[in-house]
CSV table of C-alpha atoms in Angstrom, one decimal:
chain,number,residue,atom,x,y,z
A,1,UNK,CA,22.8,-40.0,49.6
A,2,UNK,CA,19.6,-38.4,49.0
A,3,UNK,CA,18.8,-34.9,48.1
A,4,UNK,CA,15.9,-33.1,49.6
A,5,UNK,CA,14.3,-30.2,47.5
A,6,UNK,CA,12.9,-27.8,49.6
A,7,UNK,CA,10.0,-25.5,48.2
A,8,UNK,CA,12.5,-22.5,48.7
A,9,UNK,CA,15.4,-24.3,46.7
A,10,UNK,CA,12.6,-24.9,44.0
A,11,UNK,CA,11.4,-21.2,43.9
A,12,UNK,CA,15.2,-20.3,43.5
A,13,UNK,CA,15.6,-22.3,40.6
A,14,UNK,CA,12.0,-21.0,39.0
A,15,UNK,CA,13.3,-17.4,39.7
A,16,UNK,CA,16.5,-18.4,37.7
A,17,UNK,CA,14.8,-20.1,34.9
A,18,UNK,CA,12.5,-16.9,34.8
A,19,UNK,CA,15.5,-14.6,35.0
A,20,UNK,CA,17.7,-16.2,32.3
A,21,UNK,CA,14.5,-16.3,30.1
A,22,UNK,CA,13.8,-12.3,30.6
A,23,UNK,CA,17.6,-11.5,29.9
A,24,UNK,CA,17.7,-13.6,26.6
A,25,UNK,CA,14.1,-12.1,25.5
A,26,UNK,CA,15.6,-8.5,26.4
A,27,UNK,CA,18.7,-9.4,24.2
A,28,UNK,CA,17.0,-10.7,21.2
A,29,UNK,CA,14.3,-8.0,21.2
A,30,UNK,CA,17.4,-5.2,20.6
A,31,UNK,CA,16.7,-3.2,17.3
A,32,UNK,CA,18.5,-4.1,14.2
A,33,UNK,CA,21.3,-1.5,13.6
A,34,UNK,CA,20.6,0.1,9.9
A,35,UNK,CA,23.7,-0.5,7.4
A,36,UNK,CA,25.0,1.0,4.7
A,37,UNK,CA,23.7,0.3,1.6
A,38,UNK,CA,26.9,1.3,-0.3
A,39,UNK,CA,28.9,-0.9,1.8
A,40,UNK,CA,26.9,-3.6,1.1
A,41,UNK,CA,27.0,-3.6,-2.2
A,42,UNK,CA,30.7,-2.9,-2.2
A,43,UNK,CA,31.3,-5.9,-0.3
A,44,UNK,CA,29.0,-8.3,-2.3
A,45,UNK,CA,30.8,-7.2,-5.1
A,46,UNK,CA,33.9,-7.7,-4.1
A,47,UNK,CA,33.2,-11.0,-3.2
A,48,UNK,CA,32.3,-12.0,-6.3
A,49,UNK,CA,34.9,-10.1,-8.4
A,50,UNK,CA,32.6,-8.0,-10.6
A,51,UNK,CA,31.1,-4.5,-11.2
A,52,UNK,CA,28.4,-3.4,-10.0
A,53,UNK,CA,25.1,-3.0,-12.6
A,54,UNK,CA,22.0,-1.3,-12.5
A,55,UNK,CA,19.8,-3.6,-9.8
A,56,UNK,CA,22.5,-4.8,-8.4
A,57,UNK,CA,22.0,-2.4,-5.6
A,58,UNK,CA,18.7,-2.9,-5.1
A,59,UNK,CA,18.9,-6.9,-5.2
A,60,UNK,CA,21.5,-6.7,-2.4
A,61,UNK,CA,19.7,-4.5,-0.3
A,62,UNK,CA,16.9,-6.9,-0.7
A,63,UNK,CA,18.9,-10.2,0.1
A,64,UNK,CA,20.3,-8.1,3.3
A,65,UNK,CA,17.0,-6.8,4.6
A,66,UNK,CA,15.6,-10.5,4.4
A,67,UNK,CA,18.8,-12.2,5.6
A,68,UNK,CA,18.5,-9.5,8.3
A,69,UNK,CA,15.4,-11.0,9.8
A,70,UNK,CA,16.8,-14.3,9.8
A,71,UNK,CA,20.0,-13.6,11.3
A,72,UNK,CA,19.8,-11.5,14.2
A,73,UNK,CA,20.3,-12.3,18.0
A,74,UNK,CA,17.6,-14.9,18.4
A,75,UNK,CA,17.4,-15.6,15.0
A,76,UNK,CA,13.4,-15.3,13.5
A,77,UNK,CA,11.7,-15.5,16.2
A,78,UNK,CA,7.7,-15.2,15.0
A,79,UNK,CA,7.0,-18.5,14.6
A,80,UNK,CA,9.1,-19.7,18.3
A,81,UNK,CA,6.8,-22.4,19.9
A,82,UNK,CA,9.0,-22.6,23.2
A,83,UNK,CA,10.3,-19.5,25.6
A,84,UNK,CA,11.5,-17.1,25.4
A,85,UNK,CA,10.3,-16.4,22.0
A,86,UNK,CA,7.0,-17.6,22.1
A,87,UNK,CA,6.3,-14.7,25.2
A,88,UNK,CA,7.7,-11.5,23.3
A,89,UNK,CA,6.0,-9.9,20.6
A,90,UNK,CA,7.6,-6.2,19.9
A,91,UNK,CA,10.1,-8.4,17.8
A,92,UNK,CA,7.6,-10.5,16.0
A,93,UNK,CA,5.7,-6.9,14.8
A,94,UNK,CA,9.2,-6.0,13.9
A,95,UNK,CA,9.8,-8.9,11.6
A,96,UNK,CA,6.3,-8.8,10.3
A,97,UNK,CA,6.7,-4.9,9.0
A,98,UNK,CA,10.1,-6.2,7.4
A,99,UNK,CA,8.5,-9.0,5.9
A,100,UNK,CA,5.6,-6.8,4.6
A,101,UNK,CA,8.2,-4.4,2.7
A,102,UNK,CA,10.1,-7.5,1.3
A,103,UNK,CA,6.8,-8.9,0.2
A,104,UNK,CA,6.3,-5.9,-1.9
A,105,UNK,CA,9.6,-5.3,-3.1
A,106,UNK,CA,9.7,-9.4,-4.2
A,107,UNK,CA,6.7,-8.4,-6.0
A,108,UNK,CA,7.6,-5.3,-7.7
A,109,UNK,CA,10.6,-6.8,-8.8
A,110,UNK,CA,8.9,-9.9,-10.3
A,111,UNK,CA,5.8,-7.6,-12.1
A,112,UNK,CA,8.0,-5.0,-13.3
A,113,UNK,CA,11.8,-4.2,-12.2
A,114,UNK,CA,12.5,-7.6,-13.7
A,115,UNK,CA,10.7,-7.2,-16.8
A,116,UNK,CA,10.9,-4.7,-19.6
A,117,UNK,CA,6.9,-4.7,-20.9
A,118,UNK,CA,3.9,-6.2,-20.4
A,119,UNK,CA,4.2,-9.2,-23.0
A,120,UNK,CA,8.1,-10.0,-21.8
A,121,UNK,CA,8.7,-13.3,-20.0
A,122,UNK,CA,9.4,-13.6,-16.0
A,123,UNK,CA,12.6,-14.2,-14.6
A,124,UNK,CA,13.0,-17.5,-13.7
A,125,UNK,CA,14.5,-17.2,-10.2
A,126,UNK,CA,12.2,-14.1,-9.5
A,127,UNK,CA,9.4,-15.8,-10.4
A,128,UNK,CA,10.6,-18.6,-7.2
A,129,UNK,CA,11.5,-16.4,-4.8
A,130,UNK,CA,8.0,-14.4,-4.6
A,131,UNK,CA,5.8,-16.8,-3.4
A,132,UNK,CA,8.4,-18.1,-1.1
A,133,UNK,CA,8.0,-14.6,0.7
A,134,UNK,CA,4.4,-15.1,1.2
A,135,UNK,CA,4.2,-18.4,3.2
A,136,UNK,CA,2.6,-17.6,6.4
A,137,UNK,CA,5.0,-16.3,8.9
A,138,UNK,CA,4.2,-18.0,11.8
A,139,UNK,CA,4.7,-21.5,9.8
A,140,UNK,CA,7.0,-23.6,12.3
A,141,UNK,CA,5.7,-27.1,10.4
A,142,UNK,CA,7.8,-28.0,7.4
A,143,UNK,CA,8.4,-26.3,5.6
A,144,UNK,CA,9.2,-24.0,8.4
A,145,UNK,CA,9.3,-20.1,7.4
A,146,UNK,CA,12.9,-19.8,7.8
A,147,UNK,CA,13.3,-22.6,5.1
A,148,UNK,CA,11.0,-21.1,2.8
A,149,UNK,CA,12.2,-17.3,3.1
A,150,UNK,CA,16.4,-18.5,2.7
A,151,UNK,CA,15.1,-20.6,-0.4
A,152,UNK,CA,13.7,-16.9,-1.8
A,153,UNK,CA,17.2,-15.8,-0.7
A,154,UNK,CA,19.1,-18.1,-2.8
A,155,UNK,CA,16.6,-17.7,-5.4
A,156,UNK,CA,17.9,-13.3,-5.3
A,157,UNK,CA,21.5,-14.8,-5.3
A,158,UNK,CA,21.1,-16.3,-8.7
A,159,UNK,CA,19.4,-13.7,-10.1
A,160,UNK,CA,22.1,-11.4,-9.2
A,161,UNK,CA,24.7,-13.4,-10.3
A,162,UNK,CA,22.9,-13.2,-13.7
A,163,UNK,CA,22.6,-9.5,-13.9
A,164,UNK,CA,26.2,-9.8,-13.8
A,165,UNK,CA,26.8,-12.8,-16.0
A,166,UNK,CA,28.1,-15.1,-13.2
A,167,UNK,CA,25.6,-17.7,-13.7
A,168,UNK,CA,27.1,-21.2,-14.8
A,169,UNK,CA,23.8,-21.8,-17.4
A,170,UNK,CA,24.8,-19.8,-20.2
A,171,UNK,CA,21.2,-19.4,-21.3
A,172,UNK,CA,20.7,-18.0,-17.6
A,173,UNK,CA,19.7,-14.2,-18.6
A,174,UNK,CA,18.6,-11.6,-16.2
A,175,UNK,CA,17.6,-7.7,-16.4
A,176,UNK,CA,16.8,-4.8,-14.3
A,177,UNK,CA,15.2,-2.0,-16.0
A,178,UNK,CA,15.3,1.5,-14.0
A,179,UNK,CA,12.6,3.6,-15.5
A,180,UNK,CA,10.1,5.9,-14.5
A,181,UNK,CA,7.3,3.9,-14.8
A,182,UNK,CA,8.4,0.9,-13.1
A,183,UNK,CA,9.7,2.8,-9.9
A,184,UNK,CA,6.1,4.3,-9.7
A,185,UNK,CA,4.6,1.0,-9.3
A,186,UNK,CA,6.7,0.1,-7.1
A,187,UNK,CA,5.7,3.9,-5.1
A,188,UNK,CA,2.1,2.8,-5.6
A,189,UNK,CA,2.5,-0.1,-3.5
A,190,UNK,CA,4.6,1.4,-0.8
A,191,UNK,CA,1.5,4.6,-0.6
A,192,UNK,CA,-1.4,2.1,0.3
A,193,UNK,CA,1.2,0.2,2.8
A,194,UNK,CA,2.3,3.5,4.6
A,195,UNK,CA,-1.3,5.1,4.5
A,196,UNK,CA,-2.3,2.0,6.6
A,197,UNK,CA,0.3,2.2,9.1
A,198,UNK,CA,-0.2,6.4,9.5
A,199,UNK,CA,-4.0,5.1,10.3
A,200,UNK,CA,-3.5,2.2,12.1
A,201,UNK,CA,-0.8,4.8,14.9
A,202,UNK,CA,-2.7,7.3,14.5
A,203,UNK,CA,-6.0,5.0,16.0
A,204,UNK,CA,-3.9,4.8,19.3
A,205,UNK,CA,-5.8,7.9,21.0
A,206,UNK,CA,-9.4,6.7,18.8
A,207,UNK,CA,-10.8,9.1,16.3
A,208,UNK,CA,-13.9,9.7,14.4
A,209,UNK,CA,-13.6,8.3,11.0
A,210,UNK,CA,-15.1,9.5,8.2
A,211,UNK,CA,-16.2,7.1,5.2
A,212,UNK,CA,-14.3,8.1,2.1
A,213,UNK,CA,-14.3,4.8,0.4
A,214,UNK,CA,-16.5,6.1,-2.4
A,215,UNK,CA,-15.5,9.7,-2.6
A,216,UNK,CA,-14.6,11.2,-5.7
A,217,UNK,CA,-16.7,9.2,-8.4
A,218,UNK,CA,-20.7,9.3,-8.0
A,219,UNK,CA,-21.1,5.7,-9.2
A,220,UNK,CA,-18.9,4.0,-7.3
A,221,UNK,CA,-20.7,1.3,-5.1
A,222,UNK,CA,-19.7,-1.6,-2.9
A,223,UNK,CA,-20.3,-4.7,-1.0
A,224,UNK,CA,-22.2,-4.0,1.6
A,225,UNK,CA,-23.3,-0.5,3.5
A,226,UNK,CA,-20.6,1.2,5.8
A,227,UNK,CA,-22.0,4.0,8.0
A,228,UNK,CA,-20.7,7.7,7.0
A,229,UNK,CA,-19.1,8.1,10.3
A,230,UNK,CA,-17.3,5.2,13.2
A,231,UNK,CA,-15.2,5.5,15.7
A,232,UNK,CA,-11.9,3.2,15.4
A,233,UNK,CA,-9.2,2.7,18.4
A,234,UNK,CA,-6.5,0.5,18.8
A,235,UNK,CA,-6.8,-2.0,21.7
A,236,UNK,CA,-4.2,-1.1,24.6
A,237,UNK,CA,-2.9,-4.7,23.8
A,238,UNK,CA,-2.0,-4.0,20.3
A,239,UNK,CA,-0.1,-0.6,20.7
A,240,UNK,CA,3.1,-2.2,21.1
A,241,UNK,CA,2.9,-4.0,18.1
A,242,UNK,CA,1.4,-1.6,15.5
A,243,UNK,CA,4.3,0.4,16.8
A,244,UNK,CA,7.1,-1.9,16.2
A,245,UNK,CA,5.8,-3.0,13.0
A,246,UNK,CA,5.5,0.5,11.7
A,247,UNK,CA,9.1,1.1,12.8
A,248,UNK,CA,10.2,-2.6,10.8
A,249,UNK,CA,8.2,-1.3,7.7
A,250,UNK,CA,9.8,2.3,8.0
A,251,UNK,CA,13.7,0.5,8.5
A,252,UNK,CA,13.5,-2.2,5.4
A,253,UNK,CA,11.7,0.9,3.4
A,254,UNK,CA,14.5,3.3,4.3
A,255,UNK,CA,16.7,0.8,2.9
A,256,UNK,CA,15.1,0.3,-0.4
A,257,UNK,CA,14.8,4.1,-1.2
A,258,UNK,CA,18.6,4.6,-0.2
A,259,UNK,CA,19.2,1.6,-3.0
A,260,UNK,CA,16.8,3.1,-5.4
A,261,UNK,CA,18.4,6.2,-5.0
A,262,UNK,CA,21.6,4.8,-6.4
A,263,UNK,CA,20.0,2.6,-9.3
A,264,UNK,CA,17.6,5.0,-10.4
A,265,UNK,CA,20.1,8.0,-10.2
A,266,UNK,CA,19.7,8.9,-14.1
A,267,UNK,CA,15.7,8.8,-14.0
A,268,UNK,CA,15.5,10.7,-10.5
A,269,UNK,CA,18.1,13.6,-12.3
A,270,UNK,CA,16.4,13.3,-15.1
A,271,UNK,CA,13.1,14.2,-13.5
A,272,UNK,CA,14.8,16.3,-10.4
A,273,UNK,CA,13.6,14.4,-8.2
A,274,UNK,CA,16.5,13.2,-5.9
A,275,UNK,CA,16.1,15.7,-3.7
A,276,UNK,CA,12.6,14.3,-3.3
A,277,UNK,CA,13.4,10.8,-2.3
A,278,UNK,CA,15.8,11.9,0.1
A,279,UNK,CA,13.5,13.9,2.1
A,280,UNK,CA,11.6,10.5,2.0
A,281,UNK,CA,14.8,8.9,3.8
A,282,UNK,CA,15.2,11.8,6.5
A,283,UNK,CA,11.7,11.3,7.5
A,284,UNK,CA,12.4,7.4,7.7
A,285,UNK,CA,16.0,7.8,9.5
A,286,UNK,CA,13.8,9.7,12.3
A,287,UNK,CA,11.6,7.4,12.7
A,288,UNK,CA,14.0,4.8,13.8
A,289,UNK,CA,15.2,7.3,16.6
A,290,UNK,CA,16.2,5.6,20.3
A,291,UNK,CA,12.7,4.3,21.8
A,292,UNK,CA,14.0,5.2,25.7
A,293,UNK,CA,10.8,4.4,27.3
A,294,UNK,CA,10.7,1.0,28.6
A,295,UNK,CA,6.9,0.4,26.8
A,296,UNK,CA,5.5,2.4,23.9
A,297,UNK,CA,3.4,5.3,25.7
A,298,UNK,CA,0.2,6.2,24.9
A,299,UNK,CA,-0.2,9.8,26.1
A,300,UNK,CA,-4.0,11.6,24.9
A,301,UNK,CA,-3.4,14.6,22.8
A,302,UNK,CA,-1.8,17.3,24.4
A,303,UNK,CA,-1.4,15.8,27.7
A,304,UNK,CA,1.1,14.9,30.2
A,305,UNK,CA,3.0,12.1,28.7
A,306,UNK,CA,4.0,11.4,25.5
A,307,UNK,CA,2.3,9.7,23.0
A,308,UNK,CA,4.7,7.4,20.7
A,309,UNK,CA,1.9,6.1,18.3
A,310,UNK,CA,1.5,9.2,17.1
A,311,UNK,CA,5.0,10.6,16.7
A,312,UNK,CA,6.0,7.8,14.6
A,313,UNK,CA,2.5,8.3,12.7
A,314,UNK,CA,3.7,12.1,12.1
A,315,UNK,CA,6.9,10.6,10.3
A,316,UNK,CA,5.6,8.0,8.4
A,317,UNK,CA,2.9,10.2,7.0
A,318,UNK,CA,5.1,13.0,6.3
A,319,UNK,CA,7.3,10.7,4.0
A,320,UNK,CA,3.7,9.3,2.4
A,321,UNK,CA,2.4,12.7,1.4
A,322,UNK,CA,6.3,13.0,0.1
A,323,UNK,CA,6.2,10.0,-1.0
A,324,UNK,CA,2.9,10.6,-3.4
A,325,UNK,CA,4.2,14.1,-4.8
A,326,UNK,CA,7.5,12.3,-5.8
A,327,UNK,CA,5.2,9.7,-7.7
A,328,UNK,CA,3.2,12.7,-9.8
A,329,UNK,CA,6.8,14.3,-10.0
A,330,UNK,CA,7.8,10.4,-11.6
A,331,UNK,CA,4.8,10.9,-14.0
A,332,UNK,CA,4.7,14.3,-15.3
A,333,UNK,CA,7.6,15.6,-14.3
């Protein structure tokens, strides 16, 4: 018995594909709860029977945030070549601003956490899991992103086992070194990533820029000639995601400060600054406030309707300017 499809039956079916695809793509573009840090660590270390040590806190946090992006509803979705993944984008800026943070942390850690001076030798599984980070995020070829960033992941689970002398190679040795000087480079990294994103939101209503490149030092020079003044706005398309990955930078950041908080504890007493950093992670905590607007508005100035771009630009550069009087506090405190 045959079956005839009538243009009507085959519009009902289209709508349903189409409906099922914007419910998933509403699903898996929900923002990632924040988690407790302390919690975390508790349960890791429970897990593996030991005691906490210093960087053990902030090496969890670090395998969380990173295992976060990989294991949410939808799973990474930046690099999806079919729908519904391949049509959204909020989440994809999302991921990107976690990945960013990671990237620096991976680094910071490799450069200097990691390492005690300038002559001392890299950690091993450090010194794998950084480039890992930095394969290009849309990758969906093998290696796939995924593949590469749970590889970095393993890579953070061996080198926290050897803080703690799990490791099953006796020669395996691993250290974390909380001082001054290595949280500030690890401060001057985060400044030049938050300074972009304050300008980059702030660009949403377009402003006059000045050229400060060279200020400060009379013979300073460059590449090529920049005009004293521009104008620089966002495109209407790219609100949305300059927004998002502000607000993914600002969530794996809050989580790194609430772990350096708790390894650093004797250097941040030492140079009363605690109360510094967390100030830092207040401003952070609001900026990952309910978004209840369907769309990220874009509101000029003082007008009628808001202007989200700029609200999240007023957090994240209240925590930079904190942010850069905790790092003078760090060094001549």
């Amino acid at each position: 018995m045959k079956t005839n499809f009538s243009a009507k039956n085959v519009g009902y079916i289209t709508a349903g594909i189409f409906l099922l695809f914007y419910i998933i793509g509403v699903y898996w573009s929900f923002s990632v709860d924040s988690f407790d840090v302390r919690e975390e660590v508790t349960i890791a270390a429970t897990s593996d029977n030991v005691v906490p040590v210093v960087g053990y806190t902030t090496t969890t946090t670090l395998i969380k945030v990173a295992t976060s992006i990989l294991d949410k509803p939808g799973g990474y979705i930046s690099n999806d070549a079919l729908p519904p993944g391949v049509f959204l984008d909020n989440m994809p800026a999302w991921e990107f601003g976690v990945l960013e943070m990671v990237r620096d942390m991976a680094l910071v850690l490799r450069k200097d956490f990691s390492r005690s001076q300038s002559q001392s030798l890299e950690n091993i599984h450090i010194q794998k899991a950084q480039p890992q980070f930095n394969i290009d995020n849309k990758s969906w070829a093998m290696p796939s992103a995924e593949s590469e960033y749970r590889k970095a992941i393993e890579s953070l689970n061996l080198y926290r086992n050897a803080l703690v002398g799990l490791s099953k190679n006796k020669d395996d040795h691993a250290q974390f070194y909380a001082r001054a000087d290595n949280l500030t480079s690890y401060l001057d990294e985060v400044q030049k990533r938050l300074g972009s994103y304050s300008q980059r939101l702030s660009a949403s209503v377009g402003k006059e820029k000045i050229n400060t490149d060279l200020a400060g030092d009379n013979e300073a020079r460059q590449s090529s000639y920049e005009s004293n003044h521009s104008q620089v706005r966002t495109s209407w398309w790219k609100l949305d995601d300059v927004f998002y990955e502000s607000r993914g930078a600002a969530w794996a950041l809050l989580h790194f400060l609430k772990a350096i908080e708790i390894d650093f504890e004797s250097v941040l007493k030492n140079k009363n600054a605690t109360i510094s950093l967390q100030q830092i992670i207040r401003e952070l905590e609001a900026s990952q406030q309910t978004l209840w607007s369907p769309m990220v508005l874009n509101g000029d100035g003082f007008g009628v309707l808001a202007n989200h771009s700029l609200v999240m630009a007023n957090y994240i550069s209240r925590a930079n300017a904190a942010l850069i009087d905790l790092n003078e506090l760090l060094r001549k405190g």
